[in-house]
PDB file of C-alpha atoms and ligand atoms in Angstrom:
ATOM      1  CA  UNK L   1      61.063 150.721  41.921  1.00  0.00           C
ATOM      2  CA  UNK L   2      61.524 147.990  39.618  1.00  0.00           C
ATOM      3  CA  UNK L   3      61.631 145.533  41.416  1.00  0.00           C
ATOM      4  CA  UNK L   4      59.806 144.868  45.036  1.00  0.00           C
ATOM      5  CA  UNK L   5      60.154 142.177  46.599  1.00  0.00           C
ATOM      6  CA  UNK L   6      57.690 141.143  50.017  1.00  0.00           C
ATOM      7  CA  UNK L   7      58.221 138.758  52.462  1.00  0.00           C
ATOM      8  CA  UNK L   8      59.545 136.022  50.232  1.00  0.00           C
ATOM      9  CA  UNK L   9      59.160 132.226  52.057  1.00  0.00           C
ATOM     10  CA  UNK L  10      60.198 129.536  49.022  1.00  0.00           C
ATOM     11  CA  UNK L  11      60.152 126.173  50.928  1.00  0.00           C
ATOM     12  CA  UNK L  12      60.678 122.796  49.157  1.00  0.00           C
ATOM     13  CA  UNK L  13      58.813 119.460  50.918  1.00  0.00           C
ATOM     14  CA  UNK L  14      61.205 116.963  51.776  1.00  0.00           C
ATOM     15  CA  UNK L  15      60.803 113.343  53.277  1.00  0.00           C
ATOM     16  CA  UNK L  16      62.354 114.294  56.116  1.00  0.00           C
ATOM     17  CA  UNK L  17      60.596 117.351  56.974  1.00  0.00           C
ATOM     18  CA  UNK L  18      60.234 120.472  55.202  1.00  0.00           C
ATOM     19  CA  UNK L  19      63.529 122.213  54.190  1.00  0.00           C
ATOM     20  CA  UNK L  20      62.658 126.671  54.634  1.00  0.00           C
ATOM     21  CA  UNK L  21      65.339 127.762  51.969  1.00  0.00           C
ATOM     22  CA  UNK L  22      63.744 131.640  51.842  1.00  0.00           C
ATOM     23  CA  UNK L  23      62.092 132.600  55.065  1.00  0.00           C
ATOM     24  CA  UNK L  24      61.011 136.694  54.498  1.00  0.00           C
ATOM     25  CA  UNK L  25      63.220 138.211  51.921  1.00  0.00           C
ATOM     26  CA  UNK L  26      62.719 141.789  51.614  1.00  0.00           C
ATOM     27  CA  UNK L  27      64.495 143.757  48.307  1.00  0.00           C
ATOM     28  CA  UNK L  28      63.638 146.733  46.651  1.00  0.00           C
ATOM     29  CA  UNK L  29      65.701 148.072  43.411  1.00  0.00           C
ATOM     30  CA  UNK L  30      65.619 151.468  41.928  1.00  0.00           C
ATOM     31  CA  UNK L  31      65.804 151.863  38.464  1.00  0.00           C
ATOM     32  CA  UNK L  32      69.448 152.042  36.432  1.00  0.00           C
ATOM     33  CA  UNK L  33      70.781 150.492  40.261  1.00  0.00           C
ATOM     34  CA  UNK L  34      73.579 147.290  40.293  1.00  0.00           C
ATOM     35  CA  UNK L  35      72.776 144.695  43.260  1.00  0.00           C
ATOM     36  CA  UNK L  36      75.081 142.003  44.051  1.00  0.00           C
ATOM     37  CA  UNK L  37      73.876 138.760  45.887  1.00  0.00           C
ATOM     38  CA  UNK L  38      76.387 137.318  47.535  1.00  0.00           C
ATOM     39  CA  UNK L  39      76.258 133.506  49.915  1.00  0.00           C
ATOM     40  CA  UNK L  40      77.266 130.260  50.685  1.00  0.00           C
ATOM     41  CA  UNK L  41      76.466 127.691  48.247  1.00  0.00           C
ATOM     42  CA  UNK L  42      73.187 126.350  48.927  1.00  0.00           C
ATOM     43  CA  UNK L  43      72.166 129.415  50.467  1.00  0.00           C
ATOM     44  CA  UNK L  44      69.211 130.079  48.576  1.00  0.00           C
ATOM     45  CA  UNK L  45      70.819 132.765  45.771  1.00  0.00           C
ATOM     46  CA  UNK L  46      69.516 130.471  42.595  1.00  0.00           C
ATOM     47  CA  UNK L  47      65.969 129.894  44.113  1.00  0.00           C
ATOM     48  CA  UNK L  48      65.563 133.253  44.722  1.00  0.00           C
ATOM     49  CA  UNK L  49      66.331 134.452  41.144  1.00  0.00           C
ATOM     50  CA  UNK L  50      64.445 131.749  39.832  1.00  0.00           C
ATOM     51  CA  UNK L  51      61.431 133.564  41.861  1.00  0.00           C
ATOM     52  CA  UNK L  52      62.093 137.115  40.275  1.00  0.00           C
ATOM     53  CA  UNK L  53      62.118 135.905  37.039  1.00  0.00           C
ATOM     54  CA  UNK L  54      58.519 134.275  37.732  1.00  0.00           C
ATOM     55  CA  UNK L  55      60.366 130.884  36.479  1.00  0.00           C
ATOM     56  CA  UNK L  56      58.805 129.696  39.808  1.00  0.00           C
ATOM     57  CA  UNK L  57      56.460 130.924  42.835  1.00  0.00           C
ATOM     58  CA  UNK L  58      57.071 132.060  46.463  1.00  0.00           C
ATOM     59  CA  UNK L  59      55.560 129.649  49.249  1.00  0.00           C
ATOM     60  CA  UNK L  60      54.489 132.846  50.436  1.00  0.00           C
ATOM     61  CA  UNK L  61      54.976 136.805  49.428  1.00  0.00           C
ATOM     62  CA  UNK L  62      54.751 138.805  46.577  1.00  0.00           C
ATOM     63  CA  UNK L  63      57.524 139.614  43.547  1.00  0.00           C
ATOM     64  CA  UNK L  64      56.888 143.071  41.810  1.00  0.00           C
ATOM     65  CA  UNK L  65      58.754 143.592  38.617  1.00  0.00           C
ATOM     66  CA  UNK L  66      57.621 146.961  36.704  1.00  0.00           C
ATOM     67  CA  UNK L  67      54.750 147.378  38.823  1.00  0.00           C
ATOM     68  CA  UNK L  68      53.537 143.599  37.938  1.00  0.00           C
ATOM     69  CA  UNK L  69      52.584 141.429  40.324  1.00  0.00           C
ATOM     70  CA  UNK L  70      54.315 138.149  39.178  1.00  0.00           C
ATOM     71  CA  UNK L  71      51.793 136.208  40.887  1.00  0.00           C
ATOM     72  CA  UNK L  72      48.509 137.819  39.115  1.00  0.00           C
ATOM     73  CA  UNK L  73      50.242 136.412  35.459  1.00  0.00           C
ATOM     74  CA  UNK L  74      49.056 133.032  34.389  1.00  0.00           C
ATOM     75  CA  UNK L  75      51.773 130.960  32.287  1.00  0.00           C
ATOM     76  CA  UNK L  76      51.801 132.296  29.357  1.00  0.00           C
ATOM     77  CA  UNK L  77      51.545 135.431  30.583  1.00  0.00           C
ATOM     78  CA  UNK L  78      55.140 135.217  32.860  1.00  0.00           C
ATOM     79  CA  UNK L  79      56.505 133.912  29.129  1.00  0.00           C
ATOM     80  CA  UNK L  80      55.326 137.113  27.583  1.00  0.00           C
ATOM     81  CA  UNK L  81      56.314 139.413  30.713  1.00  0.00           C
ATOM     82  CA  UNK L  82      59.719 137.723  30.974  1.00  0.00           C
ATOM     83  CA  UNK L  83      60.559 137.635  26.895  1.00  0.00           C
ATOM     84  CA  UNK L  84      59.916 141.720  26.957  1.00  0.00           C
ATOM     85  CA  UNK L  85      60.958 142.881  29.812  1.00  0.00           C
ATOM     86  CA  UNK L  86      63.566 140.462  32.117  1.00  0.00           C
ATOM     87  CA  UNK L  87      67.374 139.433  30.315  1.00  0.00           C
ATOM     88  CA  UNK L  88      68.185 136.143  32.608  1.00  0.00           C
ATOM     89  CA  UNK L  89      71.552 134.808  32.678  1.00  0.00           C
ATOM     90  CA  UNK L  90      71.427 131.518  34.291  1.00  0.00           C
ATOM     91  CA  UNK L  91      74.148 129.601  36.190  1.00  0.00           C
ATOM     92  CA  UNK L  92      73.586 126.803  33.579  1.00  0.00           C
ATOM     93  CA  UNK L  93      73.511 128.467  30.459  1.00  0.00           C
ATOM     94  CA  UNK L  94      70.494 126.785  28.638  1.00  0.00           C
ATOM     95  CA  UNK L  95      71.416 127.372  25.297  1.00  0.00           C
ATOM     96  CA  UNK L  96      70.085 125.691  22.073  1.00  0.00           C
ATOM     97  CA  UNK L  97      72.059 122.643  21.444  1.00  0.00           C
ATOM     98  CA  UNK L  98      70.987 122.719  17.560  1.00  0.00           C
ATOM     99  CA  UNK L  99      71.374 126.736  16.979  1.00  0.00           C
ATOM    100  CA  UNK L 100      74.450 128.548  16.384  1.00  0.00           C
ATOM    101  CA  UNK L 101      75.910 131.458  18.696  1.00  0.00           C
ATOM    102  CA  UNK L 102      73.949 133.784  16.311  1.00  0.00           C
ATOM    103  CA  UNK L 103      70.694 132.307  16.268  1.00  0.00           C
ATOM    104  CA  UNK L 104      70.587 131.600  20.161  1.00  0.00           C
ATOM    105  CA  UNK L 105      71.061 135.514  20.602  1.00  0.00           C
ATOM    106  CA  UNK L 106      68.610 136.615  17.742  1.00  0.00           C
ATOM    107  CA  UNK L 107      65.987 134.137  19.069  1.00  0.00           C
ATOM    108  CA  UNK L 108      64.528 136.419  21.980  1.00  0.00           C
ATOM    109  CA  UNK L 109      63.837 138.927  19.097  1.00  0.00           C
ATOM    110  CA  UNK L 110      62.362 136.799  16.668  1.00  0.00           C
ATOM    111  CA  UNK L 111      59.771 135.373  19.630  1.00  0.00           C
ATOM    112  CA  UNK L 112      59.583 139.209  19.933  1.00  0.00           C
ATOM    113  CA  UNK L 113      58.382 139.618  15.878  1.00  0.00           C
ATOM    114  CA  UNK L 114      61.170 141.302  15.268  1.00  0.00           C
ATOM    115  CA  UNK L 115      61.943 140.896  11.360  1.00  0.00           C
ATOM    116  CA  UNK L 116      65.094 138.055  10.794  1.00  0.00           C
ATOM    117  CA  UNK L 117      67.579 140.555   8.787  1.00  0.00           C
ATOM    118  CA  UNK L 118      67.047 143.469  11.828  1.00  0.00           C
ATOM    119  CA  UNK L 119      67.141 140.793  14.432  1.00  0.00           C
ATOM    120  CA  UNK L 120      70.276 138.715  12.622  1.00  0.00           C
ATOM    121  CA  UNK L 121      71.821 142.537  13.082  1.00  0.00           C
ATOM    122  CA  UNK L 122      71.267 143.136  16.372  1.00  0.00           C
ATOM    123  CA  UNK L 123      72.419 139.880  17.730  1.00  0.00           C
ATOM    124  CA  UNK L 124      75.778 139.958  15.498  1.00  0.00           C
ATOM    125  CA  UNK L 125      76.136 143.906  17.354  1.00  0.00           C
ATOM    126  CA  UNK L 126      75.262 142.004  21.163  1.00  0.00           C
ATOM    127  CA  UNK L 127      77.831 139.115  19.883  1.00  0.00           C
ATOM    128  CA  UNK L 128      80.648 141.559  19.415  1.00  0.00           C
ATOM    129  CA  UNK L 129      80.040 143.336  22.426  1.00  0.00           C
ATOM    130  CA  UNK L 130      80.814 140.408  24.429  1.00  0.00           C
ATOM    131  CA  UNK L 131      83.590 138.994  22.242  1.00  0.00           C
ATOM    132  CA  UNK L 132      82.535 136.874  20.114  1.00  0.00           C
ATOM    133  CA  UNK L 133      82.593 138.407  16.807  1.00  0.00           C
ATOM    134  CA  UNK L 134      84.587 135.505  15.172  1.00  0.00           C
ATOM    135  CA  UNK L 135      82.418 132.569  16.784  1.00  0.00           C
ATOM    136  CA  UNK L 136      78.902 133.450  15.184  1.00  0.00           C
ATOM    137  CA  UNK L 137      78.354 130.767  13.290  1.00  0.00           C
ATOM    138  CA  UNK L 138      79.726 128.238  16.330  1.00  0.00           C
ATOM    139  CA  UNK L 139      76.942 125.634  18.062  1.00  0.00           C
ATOM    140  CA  UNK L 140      77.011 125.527  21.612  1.00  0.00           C
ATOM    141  CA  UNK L 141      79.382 122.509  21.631  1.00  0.00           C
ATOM    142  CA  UNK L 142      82.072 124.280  19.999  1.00  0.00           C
ATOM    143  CA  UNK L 143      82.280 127.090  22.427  1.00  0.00           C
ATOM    144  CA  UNK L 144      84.106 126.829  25.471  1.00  0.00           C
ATOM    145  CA  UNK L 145      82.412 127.396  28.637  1.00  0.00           C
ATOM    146  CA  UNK L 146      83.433 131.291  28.835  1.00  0.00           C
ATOM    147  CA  UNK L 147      82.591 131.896  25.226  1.00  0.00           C
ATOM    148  CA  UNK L 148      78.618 129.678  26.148  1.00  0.00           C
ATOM    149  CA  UNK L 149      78.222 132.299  28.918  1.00  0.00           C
ATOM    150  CA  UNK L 150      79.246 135.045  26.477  1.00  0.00           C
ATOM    151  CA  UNK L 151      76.694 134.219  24.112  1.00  0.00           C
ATOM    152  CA  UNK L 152      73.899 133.491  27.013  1.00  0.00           C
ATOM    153  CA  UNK L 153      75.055 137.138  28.171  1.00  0.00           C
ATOM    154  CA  UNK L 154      74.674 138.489  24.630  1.00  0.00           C
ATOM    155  CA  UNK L 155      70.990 136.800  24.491  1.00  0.00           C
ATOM    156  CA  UNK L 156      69.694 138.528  27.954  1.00  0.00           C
ATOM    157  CA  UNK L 157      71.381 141.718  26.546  1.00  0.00           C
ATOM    158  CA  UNK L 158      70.148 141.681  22.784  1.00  0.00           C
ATOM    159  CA  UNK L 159      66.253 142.467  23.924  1.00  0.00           C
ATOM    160  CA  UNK L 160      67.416 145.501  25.932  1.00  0.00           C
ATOM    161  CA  UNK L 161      65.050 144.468  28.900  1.00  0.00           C
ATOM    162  CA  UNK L 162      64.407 146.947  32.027  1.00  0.00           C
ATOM    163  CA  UNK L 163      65.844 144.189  34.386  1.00  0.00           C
ATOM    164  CA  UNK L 164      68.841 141.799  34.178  1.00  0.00           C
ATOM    165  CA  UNK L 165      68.879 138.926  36.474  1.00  0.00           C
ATOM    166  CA  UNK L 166      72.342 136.970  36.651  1.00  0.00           C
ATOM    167  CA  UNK L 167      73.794 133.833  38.245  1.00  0.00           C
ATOM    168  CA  UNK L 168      77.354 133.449  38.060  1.00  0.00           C
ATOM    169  CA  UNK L 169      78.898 130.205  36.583  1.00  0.00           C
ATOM    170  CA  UNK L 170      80.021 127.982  38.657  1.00  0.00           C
ATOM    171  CA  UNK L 171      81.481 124.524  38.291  1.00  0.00           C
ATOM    172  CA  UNK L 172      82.313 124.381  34.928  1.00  0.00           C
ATOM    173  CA  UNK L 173      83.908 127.344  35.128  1.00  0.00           C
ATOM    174  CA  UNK L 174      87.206 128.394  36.871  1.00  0.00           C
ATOM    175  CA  UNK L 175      87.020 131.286  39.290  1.00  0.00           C
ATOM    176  CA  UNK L 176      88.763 133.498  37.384  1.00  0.00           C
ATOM    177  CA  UNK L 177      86.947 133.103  34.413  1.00  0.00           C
ATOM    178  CA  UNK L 178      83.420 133.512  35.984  1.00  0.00           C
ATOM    179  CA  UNK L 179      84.589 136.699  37.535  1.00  0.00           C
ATOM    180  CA  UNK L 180      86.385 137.856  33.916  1.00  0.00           C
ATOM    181  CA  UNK L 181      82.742 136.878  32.218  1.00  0.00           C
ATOM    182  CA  UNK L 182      80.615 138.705  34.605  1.00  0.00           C
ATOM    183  CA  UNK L 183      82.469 141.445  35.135  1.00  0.00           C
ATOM    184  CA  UNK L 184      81.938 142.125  31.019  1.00  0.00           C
ATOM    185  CA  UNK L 185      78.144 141.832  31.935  1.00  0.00           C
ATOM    186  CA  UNK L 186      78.782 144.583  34.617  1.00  0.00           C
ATOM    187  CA  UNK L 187      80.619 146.595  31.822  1.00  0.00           C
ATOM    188  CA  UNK L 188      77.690 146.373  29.371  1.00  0.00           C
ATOM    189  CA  UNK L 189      74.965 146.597  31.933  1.00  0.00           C
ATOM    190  CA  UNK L 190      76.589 149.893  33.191  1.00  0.00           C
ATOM    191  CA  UNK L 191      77.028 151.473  30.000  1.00  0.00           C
ATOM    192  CA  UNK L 192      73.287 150.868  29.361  1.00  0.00           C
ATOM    193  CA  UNK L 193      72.446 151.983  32.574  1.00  0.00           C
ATOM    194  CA  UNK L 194      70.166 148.440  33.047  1.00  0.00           C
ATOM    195  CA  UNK L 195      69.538 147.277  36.016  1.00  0.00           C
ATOM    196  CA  UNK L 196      71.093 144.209  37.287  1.00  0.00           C
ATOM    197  CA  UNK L 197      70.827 141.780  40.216  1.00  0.00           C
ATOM    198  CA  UNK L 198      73.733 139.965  39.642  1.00  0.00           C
ATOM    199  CA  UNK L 199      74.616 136.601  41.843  1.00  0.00           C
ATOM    200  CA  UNK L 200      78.159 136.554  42.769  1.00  0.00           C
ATOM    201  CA  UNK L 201      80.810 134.715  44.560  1.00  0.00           C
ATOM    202  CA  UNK L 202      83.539 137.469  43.422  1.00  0.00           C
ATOM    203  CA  UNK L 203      83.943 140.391  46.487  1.00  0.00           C
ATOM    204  CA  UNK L 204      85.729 142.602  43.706  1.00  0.00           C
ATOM    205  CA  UNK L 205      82.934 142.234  41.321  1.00  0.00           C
ATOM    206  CA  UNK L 206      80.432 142.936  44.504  1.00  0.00           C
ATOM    207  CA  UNK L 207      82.313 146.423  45.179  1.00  0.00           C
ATOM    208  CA  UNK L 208      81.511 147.049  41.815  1.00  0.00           C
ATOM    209  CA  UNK L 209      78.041 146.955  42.250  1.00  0.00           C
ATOM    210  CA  UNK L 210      76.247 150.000  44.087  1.00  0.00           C
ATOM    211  CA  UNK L 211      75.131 147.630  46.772  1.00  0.00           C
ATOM    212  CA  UNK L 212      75.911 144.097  47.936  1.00  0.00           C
ATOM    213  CA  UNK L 213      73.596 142.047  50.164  1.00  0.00           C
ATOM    214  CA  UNK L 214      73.951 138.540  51.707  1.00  0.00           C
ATOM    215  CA  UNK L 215      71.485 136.051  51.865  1.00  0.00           C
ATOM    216  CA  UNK L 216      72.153 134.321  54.991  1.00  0.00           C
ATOM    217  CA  UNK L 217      69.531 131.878  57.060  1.00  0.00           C
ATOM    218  CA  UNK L 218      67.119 132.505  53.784  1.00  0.00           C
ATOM    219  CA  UNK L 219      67.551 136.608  54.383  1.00  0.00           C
ATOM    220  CA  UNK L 220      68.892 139.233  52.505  1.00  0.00           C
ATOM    221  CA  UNK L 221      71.183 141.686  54.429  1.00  0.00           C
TER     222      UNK L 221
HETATM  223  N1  ATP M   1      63.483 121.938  43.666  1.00  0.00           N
HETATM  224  C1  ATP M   1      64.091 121.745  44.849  1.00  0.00           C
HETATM  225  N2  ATP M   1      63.697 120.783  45.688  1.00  0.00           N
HETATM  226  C2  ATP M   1      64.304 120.608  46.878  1.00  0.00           C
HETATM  227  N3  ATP M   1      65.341 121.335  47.322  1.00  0.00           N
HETATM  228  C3  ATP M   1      65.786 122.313  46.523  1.00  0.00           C
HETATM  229  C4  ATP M   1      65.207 122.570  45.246  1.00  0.00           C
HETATM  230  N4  ATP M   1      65.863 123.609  44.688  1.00  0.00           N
HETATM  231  C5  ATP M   1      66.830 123.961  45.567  1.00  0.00           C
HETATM  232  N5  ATP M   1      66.782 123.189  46.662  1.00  0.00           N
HETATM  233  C6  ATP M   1      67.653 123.315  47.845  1.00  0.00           C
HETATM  234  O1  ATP M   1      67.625 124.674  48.257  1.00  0.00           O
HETATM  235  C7  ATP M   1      68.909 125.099  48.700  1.00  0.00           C
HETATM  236  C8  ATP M   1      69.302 126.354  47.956  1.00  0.00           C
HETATM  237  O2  ATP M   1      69.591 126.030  46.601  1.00  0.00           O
HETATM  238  P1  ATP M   1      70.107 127.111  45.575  1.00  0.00           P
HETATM  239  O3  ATP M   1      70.305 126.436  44.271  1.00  0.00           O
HETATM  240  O4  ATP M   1      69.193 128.266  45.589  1.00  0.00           O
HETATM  241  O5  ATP M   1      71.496 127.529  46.225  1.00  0.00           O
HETATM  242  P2  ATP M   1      72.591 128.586  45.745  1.00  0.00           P
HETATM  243  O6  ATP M   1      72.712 129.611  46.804  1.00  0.00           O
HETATM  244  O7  ATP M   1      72.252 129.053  44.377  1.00  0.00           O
HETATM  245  O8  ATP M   1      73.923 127.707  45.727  1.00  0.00           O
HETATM  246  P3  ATP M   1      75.178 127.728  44.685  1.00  0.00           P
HETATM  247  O9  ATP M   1      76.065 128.874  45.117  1.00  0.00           O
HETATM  248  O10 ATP M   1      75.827 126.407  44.934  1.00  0.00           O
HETATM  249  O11 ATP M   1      74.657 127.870  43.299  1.00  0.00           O
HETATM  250  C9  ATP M   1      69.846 123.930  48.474  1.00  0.00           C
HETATM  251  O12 ATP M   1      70.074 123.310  49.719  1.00  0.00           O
HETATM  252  C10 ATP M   1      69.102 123.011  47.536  1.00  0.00           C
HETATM  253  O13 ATP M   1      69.390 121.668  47.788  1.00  0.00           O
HETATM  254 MG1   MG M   2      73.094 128.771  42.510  1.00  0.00          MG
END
C-alpha cells in the first residue's frame, strides 16, 4: 500500500463549540491505483488532503505514505518526505509570483540538487506535456487560470513522485475548464502509472478513476 490511512478525526476549535470536519476516515491505496474524492463543498475533501500530504496533522489517527508514518517526521523532515516523494496539486495553485512558468516547475528539482541545465530540461519536457510549450518564460500573472494550474500540474509531475495528491480548481475556474485541466492530469498520471488521489467535483472524471469514494458526515464511502 502506499498510502494507509487510520481512523482519521481532524477537528478545528471554534467559539461556538468544536466543529468534527473528519470523524474516522479509513483509505487504503495500492500502488499505480486512481482514487477520486468526491463531496459537497465544505465536506472535508481539502482538509483531508492537506493531512496526506503531512501539510497538517490528524486530531487523531495515523497517515502512512510509503510505509512512513507522517506523524513520526518532525518539520523538516515532512519538507524532505513531501519534496521526494508526494506531487501536490492544490486547489489554490501557490505558485511563485516572481518566477516564470519554467522556473516554478524546475524548482522542486533544484531543492532536489538536481543540476540547473538537467533540471531547466526536465521542466521544459513536464511544460510541454501539459501544454504549455509556448508560455515558458510567462510569470504567474500572465497565465490564465487554466494555463497556472497547468504549470502547478507540470511542477507535482516534474519530480516523478510515488504519490500525486490533487484538488480540483474551483472558483476561479469554470467547470468545464477544471474538468478539461484535470482530466490532462489523469492522462499523464495514467501513462506513468502514478498514483493519484485526485479531488473532484466532475462524475465523468470520477468514472475515470478505478474507484470513487464520498466523503460524507467526515467519512469516506
Ligand atoms: N483551519 C480551519 N479552521 C476552522 N475551520 C476550518 C479550517 N479549515 C477548514 N475548516 C472548515 O472545515 C470544513 C471543510 O473544509 P474543506 O476546505 O476541507 O472543504 P472542501 O470539501 O474542500 O470544500 P470545497 O469543495 O468547497 O473546496 C469547512 O466547513 C471549513 O469551514
Ligand atoms: Mg476544497
Amino acid at each position: 500500500m502506499i498510502l494507509r490511512v487510520r481512523d482519521v478525526h481532524k477537528s478545528f476549535p471554534q467559539p461556538g463549540g468544536t466543529l468534527e470536519v473528519l470523524r474516522g476516515v479509513e483509505l487504503e491505496v495500492r500502488e499505480g491505483e486512481t482514487v477520486a474524492i468526491l463531496g459537497t463543498s465544505g465536506s472535508g475533501k481539502s482538509t483531508l488532503l492537506s493531512l496526506l500530504a503531512g501539510l497538517d496533522a490528524p486530531t487523531r489517527g495515523s497517515v502512512e505514505v510509503a510505509g512512513q508514518d507522517l506523524a513520526a517526521l518532525d518539520e523538516a523532515g515532512l519538507a524532505a518526505f513531501r519534496a521526494s516523494q508526494l506531487g501536490i496539486v492544490f486547489q489554490q495553485y501557490h505558485l511563485l509570483g516572481g518566477l516564470t512558468a519554467l522556473e516554478n516547475t524546475s524548482l522542486p528539482l533544484e531543492l532536489h540538487d538536481v543540476a540547473a541545465p538537467d533540471a531547466e530540461t526536465r521542466a521544459r519536457d513536464a511544460l510541454e506535456r501539459v501544454g504549455l510549450g509556448e508560455r515558458l518564460g510567462h510569470f504567474p500573472h500572465e497565465l490564465s487560470g487554466g494555463e497556472q494550474q497547468r504549470v502547478a500540474i507540470a511542477r507535482a509531475l516534474v519530480v516523478e513522485p510515488a504519490l500525486i495528491l490533487a484538488d480540483e480548481p474551483s472558483g476561479s475556474l469554470d467547470d468545464r475548464t477544471g474538468e478539461i485541466v484535470m482530466g490532462l492530469l489523469f492522462d499523464l498520471v495514467a501513462k506513468q502509472g502514478t498514483t493519484l488521489v485526485l479531488v473532484t467535483h466532475s462524475d465523468p472524471l470520477a468514472a475515470r478513476c478505478d474507484r470513487a469514494l464520498r466523503l460524507r458526515d467526515g467519512v469516506l464511502a
